Amino acid sequence: NKIPSRRPRRAIHTATTKCIVMNSTVNLLKTGSHQEYNAANYIYWHGLKSEVRKLLHVNADKTCFIMVENRHSSSQPAACQLLMPENTIDGFVPADCNDIYERNCPGESVVLYQEYCKDLPYLSFETALAAANGSPDAVEQGLFSLASAL
């Protein structure tokens, strides 16, 4: 029940505007008795973390995905993530995605991706793990505070 995954890049910003780049995988799923894709397994942090999230929208050519963060009650406002594959990220957000996002995802929006992100080096698993564990080298490179933001 999976379609081929796309691997969008994701930049994580901290208060100091340092960021890291790592691949994230989004696999669309059909849960329960659903006949259409209604969820996405979002795998990130070098495969160490994954979450199944409600899929609010995926456009016809699969260049835009809107996922709803897990929430405790449907009475809470939706907190969403709008994701685009790496090969489309420098273009505009497709109009249908933008409209659905604006209508269904109230509150402040934070844009994580900046154009310079595509030129950042990929963070290896070892470096990411060192950053997450607060190794002296990672702290010196400013990566620990970044990993702590995850």
PDB file of C-alpha atoms in Angstrom:
ATOM      1  CA  ASN A   1       0.000   0.000   0.000  1.00  0.00           C
ATOM      2  CA  LYS A   2       2.947   2.334  -0.421  1.00  0.00           C
ATOM      3  CA  ILE A   3       3.773   4.551  -3.337  1.00  0.00           C
ATOM      4  CA  PRO A   4       7.431   5.243  -4.113  1.00  0.00           C
ATOM      5  CA  SER A   5       8.758   7.595  -1.470  1.00  0.00           C
ATOM      6  CA  ARG A   6      10.132  11.044  -2.118  1.00  0.00           C
ATOM      7  CA  ARG A   7      13.100  12.253  -0.111  1.00  0.00           C
ATOM      8  CA  PRO A   8      12.630  15.931   0.679  1.00  0.00           C
ATOM      9  CA  ARG A   9      15.450  17.775   2.412  1.00  0.00           C
ATOM     10  CA  ARG A  10      14.602  19.365   5.676  1.00  0.00           C
ATOM     11  CA  ALA A  11      16.506  22.170   7.372  1.00  0.00           C
ATOM     12  CA  ILE A  12      16.195  22.651  11.104  1.00  0.00           C
ATOM     13  CA  HIS A  13      16.719  26.197  12.326  1.00  0.00           C
ATOM     14  CA  THR A  14      17.654  27.231  15.847  1.00  0.00           C
ATOM     15  CA  ALA A  15      17.624  30.671  17.400  1.00  0.00           C
ATOM     16  CA  THR A  16      21.167  31.170  16.081  1.00  0.00           C
ATOM     17  CA  THR A  17      20.030  30.323  12.524  1.00  0.00           C
ATOM     18  CA  LYS A  18      22.445  27.418  12.267  1.00  0.00           C
ATOM     19  CA  CYS A  19      20.920  24.524  10.420  1.00  0.00           C
ATOM     20  CA  ILE A  20      21.653  20.993   9.351  1.00  0.00           C
ATOM     21  CA  VAL A  21      20.464  19.013   6.374  1.00  0.00           C
ATOM     22  CA  MET A  22      19.288  15.447   6.472  1.00  0.00           C
ATOM     23  CA  ASN A  23      17.064  13.305   4.316  1.00  0.00           C
ATOM     24  CA  SER A  24      13.515  12.667   5.399  1.00  0.00           C
ATOM     25  CA  THR A  25      11.383   9.965   3.845  1.00  0.00           C
ATOM     26  CA  VAL A  26       7.622  10.194   3.496  1.00  0.00           C
ATOM     27  CA  ASN A  27       5.744   7.013   2.626  1.00  0.00           C
ATOM     28  CA  LEU A  28       2.034   7.403   1.982  1.00  0.00           C
ATOM     29  CA  LEU A  29      -0.191   4.823   3.700  1.00  0.00           C
ATOM     30  CA  LYS A  30      -3.746   3.513   3.604  1.00  0.00           C
ATOM     31  CA  THR A  31      -4.786   2.784   7.164  1.00  0.00           C
ATOM     32  CA  GLY A  32      -7.724   0.741   8.364  1.00  0.00           C
ATOM     33  CA  SER A  33     -10.355   0.315   5.668  1.00  0.00           C
ATOM     34  CA  HIS A  34      -9.424   3.491   3.761  1.00  0.00           C
ATOM     35  CA  GLN A  35      -9.322   3.052  -0.004  1.00  0.00           C
ATOM     36  CA  GLU A  36      -7.242   6.209  -0.542  1.00  0.00           C
ATOM     37  CA  TYR A  37      -4.036   7.405   1.069  1.00  0.00           C
ATOM     38  CA  ASN A  38      -4.936   8.986   4.403  1.00  0.00           C
ATOM     39  CA  ALA A  39      -1.685   8.931   6.364  1.00  0.00           C
ATOM     40  CA  ALA A  40       2.045   9.217   5.930  1.00  0.00           C
ATOM     41  CA  ASN A  41       4.908   7.541   7.716  1.00  0.00           C
ATOM     42  CA  TYR A  42       7.421  10.359   8.188  1.00  0.00           C
ATOM     43  CA  ILE A  43      10.933   8.994   8.785  1.00  0.00           C
ATOM     44  CA  TYR A  44      13.655  11.427   9.815  1.00  0.00           C
ATOM     45  CA  TRP A  45      16.808  11.885  11.872  1.00  0.00           C
ATOM     46  CA  HIS A  46      18.639   9.252   9.816  1.00  0.00           C
ATOM     47  CA  GLY A  47      15.863   6.716  10.246  1.00  0.00           C
ATOM     48  CA  LEU A  48      15.998   6.814  14.042  1.00  0.00           C
ATOM     49  CA  LYS A  49      12.665   8.591  14.385  1.00  0.00           C
ATOM     50  CA  SER A  50       9.412   8.018  12.595  1.00  0.00           C
ATOM     51  CA  GLU A  51       5.848   9.104  13.061  1.00  0.00           C
ATOM     52  CA  VAL A  52       2.644   8.275  11.294  1.00  0.00           C
ATOM     53  CA  ARG A  53       0.758  11.480  10.651  1.00  0.00           C
ATOM     54  CA  LYS A  54      -2.612  12.238   9.126  1.00  0.00           C
ATOM     55  CA  LEU A  55      -2.322  13.190   5.483  1.00  0.00           C
ATOM     56  CA  LEU A  56      -4.434  16.270   4.898  1.00  0.00           C
ATOM     57  CA  HIS A  57      -3.561  16.658   1.223  1.00  0.00           C
ATOM     58  CA  VAL A  58      -1.243  15.430  -1.492  1.00  0.00           C
ATOM     59  CA  ASN A  59      -1.541  17.055  -4.893  1.00  0.00           C
ATOM     60  CA  ALA A  60      -1.984  15.052  -8.092  1.00  0.00           C
ATOM     61  CA  ASP A  61       1.661  15.192  -9.185  1.00  0.00           C
ATOM     62  CA  LYS A  62       2.939  14.558  -5.634  1.00  0.00           C
ATOM     63  CA  THR A  63       4.949  17.774  -5.419  1.00  0.00           C
ATOM     64  CA  CYS A  64       3.285  18.908  -2.200  1.00  0.00           C
ATOM     65  CA  PHE A  65       2.252  17.051   0.951  1.00  0.00           C
ATOM     66  CA  ILE A  66       0.387  18.559   3.898  1.00  0.00           C
ATOM     67  CA  MET A  67       0.530  16.506   7.079  1.00  0.00           C
ATOM     68  CA  VAL A  68      -1.277  17.212  10.335  1.00  0.00           C
ATOM     69  CA  GLU A  69       0.780  16.885  13.486  1.00  0.00           C
ATOM     70  CA  ASN A  70      -0.513  14.456  16.087  1.00  0.00           C
ATOM     71  CA  ARG A  71      -2.856  16.188  18.493  1.00  0.00           C
ATOM     72  CA  HIS A  72      -4.722  15.081  21.593  1.00  0.00           C
ATOM     73  CA  SER A  73      -8.162  16.154  20.395  1.00  0.00           C
ATOM     74  CA  SER A  74      -9.761  17.124  17.108  1.00  0.00           C
ATOM     75  CA  SER A  75     -10.990  20.256  18.875  1.00  0.00           C
ATOM     76  CA  GLN A  76      -7.393  21.543  18.915  1.00  0.00           C
ATOM     77  CA  PRO A  77      -6.407  23.639  15.880  1.00  0.00           C
ATOM     78  CA  ALA A  78      -4.468  21.687  13.283  1.00  0.00           C
ATOM     79  CA  ALA A  79      -0.704  22.135  13.305  1.00  0.00           C
ATOM     80  CA  CYS A  80       0.570  21.212   9.875  1.00  0.00           C
ATOM     81  CA  GLN A  81       3.713  20.597   7.900  1.00  0.00           C
ATOM     82  CA  LEU A  82       3.825  21.422   4.222  1.00  0.00           C
ATOM     83  CA  LEU A  83       6.528  19.327   2.552  1.00  0.00           C
ATOM     84  CA  MET A  84       7.876  19.435  -0.972  1.00  0.00           C
ATOM     85  CA  PRO A  85      10.378  17.042  -2.589  1.00  0.00           C
ATOM     86  CA  GLU A  86      13.901  18.289  -3.123  1.00  0.00           C
ATOM     87  CA  ASN A  87      13.494  18.497  -6.889  1.00  0.00           C
ATOM     88  CA  THR A  88      10.609  20.996  -6.546  1.00  0.00           C
ATOM     89  CA  ILE A  89      11.679  23.026  -3.530  1.00  0.00           C
ATOM     90  CA  ASP A  90      12.995  26.039  -5.440  1.00  0.00           C
ATOM     91  CA  GLY A  91       9.656  26.569  -7.154  1.00  0.00           C
ATOM     92  CA  PHE A  92       6.492  28.009  -5.706  1.00  0.00           C
ATOM     93  CA  VAL A  93       4.160  26.113  -3.416  1.00  0.00           C
ATOM     94  CA  PRO A  94       1.441  24.778  -5.744  1.00  0.00           C
ATOM     95  CA  ALA A  95      -1.702  26.914  -5.541  1.00  0.00           C
ATOM     96  CA  ASP A  96      -3.962  24.046  -4.439  1.00  0.00           C
ATOM     97  CA  CYS A  97      -1.600  23.173  -1.587  1.00  0.00           C
ATOM     98  CA  ASN A  98      -1.263  26.761  -0.516  1.00  0.00           C
ATOM     99  CA  ASP A  99      -5.047  27.221  -0.462  1.00  0.00           C
ATOM    100  CA  ILE A 100      -5.648  24.038   1.544  1.00  0.00           C
ATOM    101  CA  TYR A 101      -2.850  24.932   3.964  1.00  0.00           C
ATOM    102  CA  GLU A 102      -4.197  28.459   4.490  1.00  0.00           C
ATOM    103  CA  ARG A 103      -7.757  27.183   5.080  1.00  0.00           C
ATOM    104  CA  ASN A 104      -6.920  24.284   7.405  1.00  0.00           C
ATOM    105  CA  CYS A 105      -3.739  25.212   9.260  1.00  0.00           C
ATOM    106  CA  PRO A 106      -4.377  28.360  11.300  1.00  0.00           C
ATOM    107  CA  GLY A 107      -1.809  30.280  13.277  1.00  0.00           C
ATOM    108  CA  GLU A 108       1.744  31.332  12.650  1.00  0.00           C
ATOM    109  CA  SER A 109       3.688  29.666   9.841  1.00  0.00           C
ATOM    110  CA  VAL A 110       7.413  29.063  10.068  1.00  0.00           C
ATOM    111  CA  VAL A 111       9.364  28.541   6.866  1.00  0.00           C
ATOM    112  CA  LEU A 112      12.238  26.194   7.572  1.00  0.00           C
ATOM    113  CA  TYR A 113      13.680  25.994   4.088  1.00  0.00           C
ATOM    114  CA  GLN A 114      15.878  28.767   2.756  1.00  0.00           C
ATOM    115  CA  GLU A 115      17.479  28.758  -0.688  1.00  0.00           C
ATOM    116  CA  TYR A 116      20.976  28.320   0.774  1.00  0.00           C
ATOM    117  CA  CYS A 117      19.871  25.020   2.352  1.00  0.00           C
ATOM    118  CA  LYS A 118      20.414  23.154  -0.919  1.00  0.00           C
ATOM    119  CA  ASP A 119      24.129  24.028  -0.747  1.00  0.00           C
ATOM    120  CA  LEU A 120      24.627  22.779   2.800  1.00  0.00           C
ATOM    121  CA  PRO A 121      26.549  19.533   3.220  1.00  0.00           C
ATOM    122  CA  TYR A 122      24.602  16.447   4.182  1.00  0.00           C
ATOM    123  CA  LEU A 123      25.088  15.589   7.855  1.00  0.00           C
ATOM    124  CA  SER A 124      26.440  12.047   8.168  1.00  0.00           C
ATOM    125  CA  PHE A 125      24.862   9.626  10.600  1.00  0.00           C
ATOM    126  CA  GLU A 126      27.972   9.671  12.787  1.00  0.00           C
ATOM    127  CA  THR A 127      28.025  13.468  12.968  1.00  0.00           C
ATOM    128  CA  ALA A 128      24.293  13.576  13.646  1.00  0.00           C
ATOM    129  CA  LEU A 129      24.653  11.021  16.433  1.00  0.00           C
ATOM    130  CA  ALA A 130      27.574  12.959  17.936  1.00  0.00           C
ATOM    131  CA  ALA A 131      25.466  16.108  17.821  1.00  0.00           C
ATOM    132  CA  ALA A 132      22.532  14.362  19.480  1.00  0.00           C
ATOM    133  CA  ASN A 133      24.799  13.023  22.234  1.00  0.00           C
ATOM    134  CA  GLY A 134      26.551  16.341  22.823  1.00  0.00           C
ATOM    135  CA  SER A 135      30.084  15.175  22.048  1.00  0.00           C
ATOM    136  CA  PRO A 136      32.804  17.804  22.585  1.00  0.00           C
ATOM    137  CA  ASP A 137      33.457  17.992  18.818  1.00  0.00           C
ATOM    138  CA  ALA A 138      29.762  18.493  18.113  1.00  0.00           C
ATOM    139  CA  VAL A 139      29.456  21.147  20.813  1.00  0.00           C
ATOM    140  CA  GLU A 140      32.503  22.962  19.410  1.00  0.00           C
ATOM    141  CA  GLN A 141      30.961  22.903  15.924  1.00  0.00           C
ATOM    142  CA  GLY A 142      27.681  24.269  17.272  1.00  0.00           C
ATOM    143  CA  LEU A 143      25.773  21.103  16.399  1.00  0.00           C
ATOM    144  CA  PHE A 144      24.659  20.101  19.887  1.00  0.00           C
ATOM    145  CA  SER A 145      22.224  22.950  20.370  1.00  0.00           C
ATOM    146  CA  LEU A 146      20.879  22.132  16.936  1.00  0.00           C
ATOM    147  CA  ALA A 147      20.244  18.492  17.775  1.00  0.00           C
ATOM    148  CA  SER A 148      18.666  19.541  21.057  1.00  0.00           C
ATOM    149  CA  ALA A 149      16.050  21.456  19.105  1.00  0.00           C
ATOM    150  CA  LEU A 150      14.786  18.187  17.652  1.00  0.00           C
TER     151      LEU A 150
END
